[in-house]
Amino acid sequence: MVAPLAPDMFDELCPSDLTPIRFGDKWAGMIIRCLEGGPRRFSELRVPLRGVTAKVLTRSLRKLEQDGLVRRTVHAAPTRRVEYALTPLGRSLLGPIEVACAWAREHWDELIDAREGVVAAD
Amino acid sequence: MVAPLAPDMFDELCPSDLTPIRFGDKWAGMIIRCLEGGPRRFSELRVPLRGVTAKVLTRSLRKLEQDGLVRRTVHAAPTRRVEYALTPLGRSLLGPIEVACAWAREHWDELIDAREGVVAAD
DNA sequence: CTGTATCCTGAGGGATACTG
DNA sequence: CAGTATCCCTCAGGATACAG
């Protein structure tokens, strides 16, 4: 029983290029959120993480595995399947990530304004 | 009325090299926490941020200023003084930062074990 | 005191092609 | 399907020297 992935979820939830908050490398935070609903296959992760190349996704996943946040499982039969799932430690990061995303959503306009050079009325 | 800075506060509070959580560049999160107690001068920031060079600290501060998180003020008299202070937006980041630091403190041992290759008893 | 200027290194990240 | 191999480029970050 695995929740479906909304392809666009990160466009509004994880604007990592704009906010000063990052979890690991560029994709780590999004990967963790992708895995919130249950295990995902390599190719399933590539869909919502638009633009990520296989090499970079692999590297990010290996790093997450090393850090104990994600577990990789290979199923041989009937065909090759590789699944990635959150460990308890990885799952414990969902809270802080959501806090960061909530902050970004809440202050989105101010961030845009600051970047554009709008002087804040203090 | 400005709270004193504990020189070692970041050794235990912001282990940014170990945790996957980063706020902006390497020093941004620590700078923001440094400014929590009130405005600080450039040279005052260099003390707790051990190891940061003037160039890098300047660049981090400029970035924080651009993003509307920090305000820079120059006092000419009696001698040159430059002070950095949190904007309301910057102050609003203190919550998420503390959440991240709390996560890191809580899962410190697991992070170490994972890096050392200790197999987690699941 | 508060920076700038210059040089250097390593890591992150993307493009492309290839593999079991 | 799930990666690897190779090449390349940018940027973060540190060392050092210098400046208003």
PDB file of C-alpha atoms (C1' of nucleotides) in Angstrom:
ATOM      1  CA  MET A   1       0.000   0.000   0.000  1.00  0.00           C
ATOM      2  CA  VAL A   2       1.858   2.963  -1.296  1.00  0.00           C
ATOM      3  CA  ALA A   3       0.623   6.472  -1.819  1.00  0.00           C
ATOM      4  CA  PRO A   4       0.896   7.794  -5.380  1.00  0.00           C
ATOM      5  CA  LEU A   5       3.455  10.455  -6.190  1.00  0.00           C
ATOM      6  CA  ALA A   6       2.259  13.804  -7.364  1.00  0.00           C
ATOM      7  CA  PRO A   7       4.699  14.787 -10.112  1.00  0.00           C
ATOM      8  CA  ASP A   8       4.671  18.460  -9.257  1.00  0.00           C
ATOM      9  CA  MET A   9       4.867  18.251  -5.508  1.00  0.00           C
ATOM     10  CA  PHE A  10       8.323  19.732  -5.325  1.00  0.00           C
ATOM     11  CA  ASP A  11       7.622  22.718  -7.419  1.00  0.00           C
ATOM     12  CA  GLU A  12       5.683  24.213  -4.584  1.00  0.00           C
ATOM     13  CA  LEU A  13       6.880  22.269  -1.580  1.00  0.00           C
ATOM     14  CA  CYS A  14      10.628  22.194  -1.937  1.00  0.00           C
ATOM     15  CA  PRO A  15      11.881  25.291  -3.686  1.00  0.00           C
ATOM     16  CA  SER A  16      15.407  24.375  -2.779  1.00  0.00           C
ATOM     17  CA  ASP A  17      16.980  26.727  -5.264  1.00  0.00           C
ATOM     18  CA  LEU A  18      15.345  29.699  -3.638  1.00  0.00           C
ATOM     19  CA  THR A  19      15.379  28.948   0.052  1.00  0.00           C
ATOM     20  CA  PRO A  20      18.535  28.930   2.104  1.00  0.00           C
ATOM     21  CA  ILE A  21      17.634  25.547   3.573  1.00  0.00           C
ATOM     22  CA  ARG A  22      19.181  22.413   2.141  1.00  0.00           C
ATOM     23  CA  PHE A  23      19.147  18.810   3.293  1.00  0.00           C
ATOM     24  CA  GLY A  24      22.330  17.215   2.078  1.00  0.00           C
ATOM     25  CA  ASP A  25      22.862  17.689  -1.623  1.00  0.00           C
ATOM     26  CA  LYS A  26      20.489  19.243  -4.096  1.00  0.00           C
ATOM     27  CA  TRP A  27      18.187  16.228  -4.322  1.00  0.00           C
ATOM     28  CA  ALA A  28      18.396  14.614  -0.882  1.00  0.00           C
ATOM     29  CA  GLY A  29      15.453  16.434   0.659  1.00  0.00           C
ATOM     30  CA  MET A  30      13.236  15.710  -2.302  1.00  0.00           C
ATOM     31  CA  ILE A  31      14.267  12.060  -2.370  1.00  0.00           C
ATOM     32  CA  ILE A  32      13.345  11.672   1.279  1.00  0.00           C
ATOM     33  CA  ARG A  33       9.965  13.216   0.679  1.00  0.00           C
ATOM     34  CA  CYS A  34       9.466  10.958  -2.322  1.00  0.00           C
ATOM     35  CA  LEU A  35       9.992   7.958  -0.085  1.00  0.00           C
ATOM     36  CA  GLU A  36       7.570   9.114   2.583  1.00  0.00           C
ATOM     37  CA  GLY A  37       4.706   7.093   1.089  1.00  0.00           C
ATOM     38  CA  GLY A  38       6.681   3.871   0.887  1.00  0.00           C
ATOM     39  CA  PRO A  39       9.491   2.216  -1.052  1.00  0.00           C
ATOM     40  CA  ARG A  40      10.208   3.421  -4.574  1.00  0.00           C
ATOM     41  CA  ARG A  41      12.115   1.978  -7.471  1.00  0.00           C
ATOM     42  CA  PHE A  42      14.988   3.842  -9.075  1.00  0.00           C
ATOM     43  CA  SER A  43      12.951   4.687 -12.140  1.00  0.00           C
ATOM     44  CA  GLU A  44       9.996   5.799 -10.033  1.00  0.00           C
ATOM     45  CA  LEU A  45      12.209   8.340  -8.315  1.00  0.00           C
ATOM     46  CA  ARG A  46      13.360   9.810 -11.592  1.00  0.00           C
ATOM     47  CA  VAL A  47       9.838  10.876 -12.524  1.00  0.00           C
ATOM     48  CA  PRO A  48       9.124  13.440  -9.804  1.00  0.00           C
ATOM     49  CA  LEU A  49      12.773  14.494  -9.606  1.00  0.00           C
ATOM     50  CA  ARG A  50      12.662  16.001 -13.031  1.00  0.00           C
ATOM     51  CA  GLY A  51      16.000  16.808 -14.532  1.00  0.00           C
ATOM     52  CA  VAL A  52      18.119  14.565 -12.364  1.00  0.00           C
ATOM     53  CA  THR A  53      20.475  12.351 -14.300  1.00  0.00           C
ATOM     54  CA  ALA A  54      21.005   8.714 -13.444  1.00  0.00           C
ATOM     55  CA  LYS A  55      24.533   9.380 -12.294  1.00  0.00           C
ATOM     56  CA  VAL A  56      23.598  12.135  -9.917  1.00  0.00           C
ATOM     57  CA  LEU A  57      20.569  10.318  -8.541  1.00  0.00           C
ATOM     58  CA  THR A  58      22.696   7.255  -7.924  1.00  0.00           C
ATOM     59  CA  ARG A  59      25.282   9.287  -6.109  1.00  0.00           C
ATOM     60  CA  SER A  60      22.677  10.985  -3.942  1.00  0.00           C
ATOM     61  CA  LEU A  61      21.076   7.662  -3.064  1.00  0.00           C
ATOM     62  CA  ARG A  62      24.428   6.090  -2.201  1.00  0.00           C
ATOM     63  CA  LYS A  63      25.180   8.997   0.097  1.00  0.00           C
ATOM     64  CA  LEU A  64      21.815   8.673   1.796  1.00  0.00           C
ATOM     65  CA  GLU A  65      22.454   4.972   2.215  1.00  0.00           C
ATOM     66  CA  GLN A  66      25.885   5.616   3.737  1.00  0.00           C
ATOM     67  CA  ASP A  67      24.377   8.059   6.159  1.00  0.00           C
ATOM     68  CA  GLY A  68      21.797   5.526   7.241  1.00  0.00           C
ATOM     69  CA  LEU A  69      18.803   7.464   5.951  1.00  0.00           C
ATOM     70  CA  VAL A  70      17.798   5.166   3.112  1.00  0.00           C
ATOM     71  CA  ARG A  71      17.986   1.425   2.590  1.00  0.00           C
ATOM     72  CA  ARG A  72      18.555  -0.158  -0.807  1.00  0.00           C
ATOM     73  CA  THR A  73      17.066  -3.560  -1.569  1.00  0.00           C
ATOM     74  CA  VAL A  74      17.609  -5.634  -4.699  1.00  0.00           C
ATOM     75  CA  HIS A  75      14.942  -8.103  -5.747  1.00  0.00           C
ATOM     76  CA  ALA A  76      16.219 -10.528  -8.365  1.00  0.00           C
ATOM     77  CA  ALA A  77      12.999 -12.217  -9.385  1.00  0.00           C
ATOM     78  CA  PRO A  78      11.029 -12.164 -11.530  1.00  0.00           C
ATOM     79  CA  THR A  79      12.950  -9.297 -13.083  1.00  0.00           C
ATOM     80  CA  ARG A  80      15.561  -7.003 -11.620  1.00  0.00           C
ATOM     81  CA  ARG A  81      14.005  -4.608  -9.124  1.00  0.00           C
ATOM     82  CA  VAL A  82      15.838  -2.189  -6.895  1.00  0.00           C
ATOM     83  CA  GLU A  83      13.847  -0.478  -4.206  1.00  0.00           C
ATOM     84  CA  TYR A  84      14.763   2.390  -1.947  1.00  0.00           C
ATOM     85  CA  ALA A  85      13.045   2.922   1.378  1.00  0.00           C
ATOM     86  CA  LEU A  86      13.441   5.232   4.348  1.00  0.00           C
ATOM     87  CA  THR A  87      15.093   3.870   7.443  1.00  0.00           C
ATOM     88  CA  PRO A  88      13.672   4.956  10.806  1.00  0.00           C
ATOM     89  CA  LEU A  89      16.441   7.543  10.903  1.00  0.00           C
ATOM     90  CA  GLY A  90      15.505   8.815   7.476  1.00  0.00           C
ATOM     91  CA  ARG A  91      11.878   8.937   8.460  1.00  0.00           C
ATOM     92  CA  SER A  92      12.772  11.029  11.487  1.00  0.00           C
ATOM     93  CA  LEU A  93      14.009  13.718   9.111  1.00  0.00           C
ATOM     94  CA  LEU A  94      10.559  14.221   7.616  1.00  0.00           C
ATOM     95  CA  GLY A  95       9.597  16.500  10.476  1.00  0.00           C
ATOM     96  CA  PRO A  96      12.498  18.955  10.102  1.00  0.00           C
ATOM     97  CA  ILE A  97      12.051  18.907   6.334  1.00  0.00           C
ATOM     98  CA  GLU A  98       8.406  19.806   6.632  1.00  0.00           C
ATOM     99  CA  VAL A  99       9.300  22.619   9.023  1.00  0.00           C
ATOM    100  CA  ALA A 100      11.730  23.973   6.461  1.00  0.00           C
ATOM    101  CA  CYS A 101       9.223  23.684   3.622  1.00  0.00           C
ATOM    102  CA  ALA A 102       6.562  25.382   5.724  1.00  0.00           C
ATOM    103  CA  TRP A 103       8.953  28.240   6.397  1.00  0.00           C
ATOM    104  CA  ALA A 104       9.647  28.563   2.686  1.00  0.00           C
ATOM    105  CA  ARG A 105       5.970  28.584   1.786  1.00  0.00           C
ATOM    106  CA  GLU A 106       5.215  31.156   4.438  1.00  0.00           C
ATOM    107  CA  HIS A 107       8.012  33.530   3.456  1.00  0.00           C
ATOM    108  CA  TRP A 108       7.981  32.904  -0.263  1.00  0.00           C
ATOM    109  CA  ASP A 109       6.967  36.439  -1.176  1.00  0.00           C
ATOM    110  CA  GLU A 110       9.528  38.063   1.079  1.00  0.00           C
ATOM    111  CA  LEU A 111      12.256  35.905  -0.427  1.00  0.00           C
ATOM    112  CA  ILE A 112      11.264  36.893  -3.932  1.00  0.00           C
ATOM    113  CA  ASP A 113      11.114  40.563  -2.976  1.00  0.00           C
ATOM    114  CA  ALA A 114      14.517  40.471  -1.328  1.00  0.00           C
ATOM    115  CA  ARG A 115      16.070  38.887  -4.391  1.00  0.00           C
ATOM    116  CA  GLU A 116      14.508  41.495  -6.621  1.00  0.00           C
ATOM    117  CA  GLY A 117      15.948  44.269  -4.505  1.00  0.00           C
ATOM    118  CA  VAL A 118      12.660  45.443  -3.054  1.00  0.00           C
ATOM    119  CA  VAL A 119      13.378  47.440   0.067  1.00  0.00           C
ATOM    120  CA  ALA A 120      11.486  45.992   2.980  1.00  0.00           C
ATOM    121  CA  ALA A 121       9.335  48.488   4.811  1.00  0.00           C
ATOM    122  CA  ASP A 122      10.659  47.831   8.238  1.00  0.00           C
TER     123      ASP A 122
ATOM    124  CA  MET B   1      21.559  44.738  25.874  1.00  0.00           C
ATOM    125  CA  VAL B   2      23.184  41.941  24.058  1.00  0.00           C
ATOM    126  CA  ALA B   3      23.734  38.408  25.243  1.00  0.00           C
ATOM    127  CA  PRO B   4      27.343  37.243  25.282  1.00  0.00           C
ATOM    128  CA  LEU B   5      28.504  34.703  22.757  1.00  0.00           C
ATOM    129  CA  ALA B   6      29.693  31.363  23.968  1.00  0.00           C
ATOM    130  CA  PRO B   7      32.706  30.570  21.810  1.00  0.00           C
ATOM    131  CA  ASP B   8      31.980  26.853  21.586  1.00  0.00           C
ATOM    132  CA  MET B   9      28.279  26.958  21.040  1.00  0.00           C
ATOM    133  CA  PHE B  10      28.476  25.618  17.524  1.00  0.00           C
ATOM    134  CA  ASP B  11      30.620  22.672  18.331  1.00  0.00           C
ATOM    135  CA  GLU B  12      27.650  21.011  19.900  1.00  0.00           C
ATOM    136  CA  LEU B  13      24.748  22.917  18.467  1.00  0.00           C
ATOM    137  CA  CYS B  14      25.452  23.144  14.783  1.00  0.00           C
ATOM    138  CA  PRO B  15      27.436  20.157  13.585  1.00  0.00           C
ATOM    139  CA  SER B  16      26.907  21.170  10.005  1.00  0.00           C
ATOM    140  CA  ASP B  17      29.653  18.979   8.651  1.00  0.00           C
ATOM    141  CA  LEU B  18      27.982  15.858   9.949  1.00  0.00           C
ATOM    142  CA  THR B  19      24.286  16.476   9.540  1.00  0.00           C
ATOM    143  CA  PRO B  20      22.592  16.546   6.170  1.00  0.00           C
ATOM    144  CA  ILE B  21      20.915  19.821   7.051  1.00  0.00           C
ATOM    145  CA  ARG B  22      22.372  23.055   5.786  1.00  0.00           C
ATOM    146  CA  PHE B  23      21.098  26.600   5.805  1.00  0.00           C
ATOM    147  CA  GLY B  24      22.560  28.370   2.838  1.00  0.00           C
ATOM    148  CA  ASP B  25      26.316  28.057   2.727  1.00  0.00           C
ATOM    149  CA  LYS B  26      28.591  26.537   5.316  1.00  0.00           C
ATOM    150  CA  TRP B  27      28.430  29.456   7.709  1.00  0.00           C
ATOM    151  CA  ALA B  28      24.972  30.934   7.172  1.00  0.00           C
ATOM    152  CA  GLY B  29      23.203  28.958   9.879  1.00  0.00           C
ATOM    153  CA  MET B  30      25.880  29.729  12.428  1.00  0.00           C
ATOM    154  CA  ILE B  31      25.897  33.399  11.519  1.00  0.00           C
ATOM    155  CA  ILE B  32      22.161  33.622  12.050  1.00  0.00           C
ATOM    156  CA  ARG B  33      22.459  31.964  15.436  1.00  0.00           C
ATOM    157  CA  CYS B  34      25.294  34.316  16.313  1.00  0.00           C
ATOM    158  CA  LEU B  35      23.011  37.240  15.654  1.00  0.00           C
ATOM    159  CA  GLU B  36      20.159  35.895  17.719  1.00  0.00           C
ATOM    160  CA  GLY B  37      21.243  37.866  20.794  1.00  0.00           C
ATOM    161  CA  GLY B  38      21.537  41.169  18.953  1.00  0.00           C
ATOM    162  CA  PRO B  39      23.696  43.002  16.418  1.00  0.00           C
ATOM    163  CA  ARG B  40      27.322  41.956  16.051  1.00  0.00           C
ATOM    164  CA  ARG B  41      30.333  43.553  14.503  1.00  0.00           C
ATOM    165  CA  PHE B  42      32.314  41.874  11.778  1.00  0.00           C
ATOM    166  CA  SER B  43      35.175  41.063  14.095  1.00  0.00           C
ATOM    167  CA  GLU B  44      32.823  39.778  16.763  1.00  0.00           C
ATOM    168  CA  LEU B  45      31.437  37.252  14.322  1.00  0.00           C
ATOM    169  CA  ARG B  46      34.874  35.954  13.464  1.00  0.00           C
ATOM    170  CA  VAL B  47      35.471  34.806  17.032  1.00  0.00           C
ATOM    171  CA  PRO B  48      32.788  32.129  17.397  1.00  0.00           C
ATOM    172  CA  LEU B  49      33.032  31.197  13.722  1.00  0.00           C
ATOM    173  CA  ARG B  50      36.476  29.800  14.145  1.00  0.00           C
ATOM    174  CA  GLY B  51      38.357  29.184  10.973  1.00  0.00           C
ATOM    175  CA  VAL B  52      36.346  31.424   8.714  1.00  0.00           C
ATOM    176  CA  THR B  53      38.443  33.787   6.650  1.00  0.00           C
ATOM    177  CA  ALA B  54      37.488  37.411   6.124  1.00  0.00           C
ATOM    178  CA  LYS B  55      36.738  36.819   2.482  1.00  0.00           C
ATOM    179  CA  VAL B  56      34.392  33.918   3.082  1.00  0.00           C
ATOM    180  CA  LEU B  57      32.633  35.593   5.984  1.00  0.00           C
ATOM    181  CA  THR B  58      32.129  38.708   3.888  1.00  0.00           C
ATOM    182  CA  ARG B  59      30.670  36.694   1.068  1.00  0.00           C
ATOM    183  CA  SER B  60      28.297  34.825   3.371  1.00  0.00           C
ATOM    184  CA  LEU B  61      27.138  38.064   4.959  1.00  0.00           C
ATOM    185  CA  ARG B  62      26.581  39.722   1.579  1.00  0.00           C
ATOM    186  CA  LYS B  63      24.496  36.760   0.509  1.00  0.00           C
ATOM    187  CA  LEU B  64      22.434  36.891   3.680  1.00  0.00           C
ATOM    188  CA  GLU B  65      21.940  40.590   3.109  1.00  0.00           C
ATOM    189  CA  GLN B  66      20.806  40.030  -0.473  1.00  0.00           C
ATOM    190  CA  ASP B  67      18.337  37.430   0.684  1.00  0.00           C
ATOM    191  CA  GLY B  68      16.898  39.833   3.223  1.00  0.00           C
ATOM    192  CA  LEU B  69      17.940  37.842   6.267  1.00  0.00           C
ATOM    193  CA  VAL B  70      20.553  40.213   7.647  1.00  0.00           C
ATOM    194  CA  ARG B  71      20.956  43.966   7.623  1.00  0.00           C
ATOM    195  CA  ARG B  72      24.324  45.676   7.479  1.00  0.00           C
ATOM    196  CA  THR B  73      24.801  49.056   9.121  1.00  0.00           C
ATOM    197  CA  VAL B  74      27.885  51.244   8.983  1.00  0.00           C
ATOM    198  CA  HIS B  75      28.600  53.672  11.803  1.00  0.00           C
ATOM    199  CA  ALA B  76      31.254  56.187  10.885  1.00  0.00           C
ATOM    200  CA  ALA B  77      31.862  57.809  14.229  1.00  0.00           C
ATOM    201  CA  PRO B  78      33.824  57.782  16.372  1.00  0.00           C
ATOM    202  CA  THR B  79      35.658  55.014  14.541  1.00  0.00           C
ATOM    203  CA  ARG B  80      34.538  52.770  11.751  1.00  0.00           C
ATOM    204  CA  ARG B  81      31.985  50.237  12.986  1.00  0.00           C
ATOM    205  CA  VAL B  82      30.023  47.812  10.877  1.00  0.00           C
ATOM    206  CA  GLU B  83      27.186  45.961  12.513  1.00  0.00           C
ATOM    207  CA  TYR B  84      25.155  43.050  11.287  1.00  0.00           C
ATOM    208  CA  ALA B  85      21.688  42.332  12.616  1.00  0.00           C
ATOM    209  CA  LEU B  86      18.880  39.939  11.837  1.00  0.00           C
ATOM    210  CA  THR B  87      15.910  41.232   9.908  1.00  0.00           C
ATOM    211  CA  PRO B  88      12.466  39.957  10.928  1.00  0.00           C
ATOM    212  CA  LEU B  89      12.766  37.477   8.069  1.00  0.00           C
ATOM    213  CA  GLY B  90      16.126  36.302   9.321  1.00  0.00           C
ATOM    214  CA  ARG B  91      14.766  36.000  12.825  1.00  0.00           C
ATOM    215  CA  SER B  92      11.944  33.833  11.530  1.00  0.00           C
ATOM    216  CA  LEU B  93      14.543  31.285  10.469  1.00  0.00           C
ATOM    217  CA  LEU B  94      15.678  30.709  14.043  1.00  0.00           C
ATOM    218  CA  GLY B  95      12.819  28.267  14.591  1.00  0.00           C
ATOM    219  CA  PRO B  96      13.614  25.963  11.666  1.00  0.00           C
ATOM    220  CA  ILE B  97      17.311  26.138  12.521  1.00  0.00           C
ATOM    221  CA  GLU B  98      16.653  25.066  16.083  1.00  0.00           C
ATOM    222  CA  VAL B  99      14.494  22.201  14.813  1.00  0.00           C
ATOM    223  CA  ALA B 100      17.368  21.066  12.622  1.00  0.00           C
ATOM    224  CA  CYS B 101      19.885  21.355  15.437  1.00  0.00           C
ATOM    225  CA  ALA B 102      17.581  19.452  17.773  1.00  0.00           C
ATOM    226  CA  TRP B 103      17.304  16.682  15.216  1.00  0.00           C
ATOM    227  CA  ALA B 104      21.069  16.532  14.920  1.00  0.00           C
ATOM    228  CA  ARG B 105      21.561  16.378  18.688  1.00  0.00           C
ATOM    229  CA  GLU B 106      18.956  13.669  19.038  1.00  0.00           C
ATOM    230  CA  HIS B 107      20.332  11.466  16.275  1.00  0.00           C
ATOM    231  CA  TRP B 108      23.991  12.204  16.749  1.00  0.00           C
ATOM    232  CA  ASP B 109      24.945   8.663  17.706  1.00  0.00           C
ATOM    233  CA  GLU B 110      23.040   7.078  14.858  1.00  0.00           C
ATOM    234  CA  LEU B 111      24.741   9.397  12.399  1.00  0.00           C
ATOM    235  CA  ILE B 112      28.162   8.480  13.725  1.00  0.00           C
ATOM    236  CA  ASP B 113      27.354   4.770  13.641  1.00  0.00           C
ATOM    237  CA  ALA B 114      26.066   4.950  10.075  1.00  0.00           C
ATOM    238  CA  ARG B 115      29.220   6.706   8.922  1.00  0.00           C
ATOM    239  CA  GLU B 116      31.359   4.099  10.637  1.00  0.00           C
ATOM    240  CA  GLY B 117      29.532   1.312   8.884  1.00  0.00           C
ATOM    241  CA  VAL B 118      27.790  -0.028  11.960  1.00  0.00           C
ATOM    242  CA  VAL B 119      24.834  -2.111  10.851  1.00  0.00           C
ATOM    243  CA  ALA B 120      21.709  -0.817  12.478  1.00  0.00           C
ATOM    244  CA  ALA B 121      19.774  -3.442  14.364  1.00  0.00           C
ATOM    245  CA  ASP B 122      16.467  -2.928  12.672  1.00  0.00           C
TER     246      ASP B 122
ATOM    247  C1'  DC C   1      38.735  47.399  11.802  1.00  0.00           C
ATOM    248  C1'  DT C   2      36.638  45.814   7.666  1.00  0.00           C
ATOM    249  C1'  DG C   3      37.233  44.405   4.191  1.00  0.00           C
ATOM    250  C1'  DT C   4      39.443  43.241  -1.467  1.00  0.00           C
ATOM    251  C1'  DA C   5      42.323  40.807  -4.771  1.00  0.00           C
ATOM    252  C1'  DT C   6      44.415  36.768  -6.355  1.00  0.00           C
ATOM    253  C1'  DC C   7      45.299  31.993  -6.591  1.00  0.00           C
ATOM    254  C1'  DC C   8      44.230  27.267  -5.749  1.00  0.00           C
ATOM    255  C1'  DT C   9      41.713  22.935  -4.769  1.00  0.00           C
ATOM    256  C1'  DG C  10      37.827  19.853  -4.415  1.00  0.00           C
ATOM    257  C1'  DA C  11      33.167  18.689  -4.745  1.00  0.00           C
ATOM    258  C1'  DG C  12      28.609  19.138  -6.892  1.00  0.00           C
ATOM    259  C1'  DG C  13      26.191  18.665 -10.785  1.00  0.00           C
ATOM    260  C1'  DG C  14      25.017  18.126 -15.742  1.00  0.00           C
ATOM    261  C1'  DA C  15      25.682  15.935 -20.718  1.00  0.00           C
ATOM    262  C1'  DT C  16      26.534  12.076 -23.155  1.00  0.00           C
ATOM    263  C1'  DA C  17      27.562   7.478 -24.164  1.00  0.00           C
ATOM    264  C1'  DC C  18      27.734   2.837 -22.791  1.00  0.00           C
ATOM    265  C1'  DT C  19      26.599  -1.860 -19.981  1.00  0.00           C
ATOM    266  C1'  DG C  20      24.808  -6.271 -17.511  1.00  0.00           C
TER     267       DG C  20
ATOM    268  C1'  DC D   1      15.768  -1.686 -15.590  1.00  0.00           C
ATOM    269  C1'  DA D   2      19.401   0.264 -13.004  1.00  0.00           C
ATOM    270  C1'  DG D   3      22.998   1.790 -13.279  1.00  0.00           C
ATOM    271  C1'  DT D   4      28.748   3.156 -14.884  1.00  0.00           C
ATOM    272  C1'  DA D   5      32.282   5.765 -17.325  1.00  0.00           C
ATOM    273  C1'  DT D   6      33.998   9.909 -18.992  1.00  0.00           C
ATOM    274  C1'  DC D   7      34.285  14.714 -19.709  1.00  0.00           C
ATOM    275  C1'  DC D   8      33.501  19.290 -18.376  1.00  0.00           C
ATOM    276  C1'  DC D   9      32.151  23.422 -15.881  1.00  0.00           C
ATOM    277  C1'  DT D  10      30.909  26.188 -11.976  1.00  0.00           C
ATOM    278  C1'  DC D  11      31.087  27.496  -7.396  1.00  0.00           C
ATOM    279  C1'  DA D  12      32.200  27.029  -2.436  1.00  0.00           C
ATOM    280  C1'  DG D  13      35.790  27.566   0.424  1.00  0.00           C
ATOM    281  C1'  DG D  14      40.510  28.256   2.129  1.00  0.00           C
ATOM    282  C1'  DA D  15      45.446  30.644   1.978  1.00  0.00           C
ATOM    283  C1'  DT D  16      47.784  34.570   1.434  1.00  0.00           C
ATOM    284  C1'  DA D  17      48.687  39.251   0.582  1.00  0.00           C
ATOM    285  C1'  DC D  18      47.198  43.879   0.391  1.00  0.00           C
ATOM    286  C1'  DA D  19      44.136  48.363   1.210  1.00  0.00           C
ATOM    287  C1'  DG D  20      41.103  52.261   2.855  1.00  0.00           C
TER     288       DG D  20
END
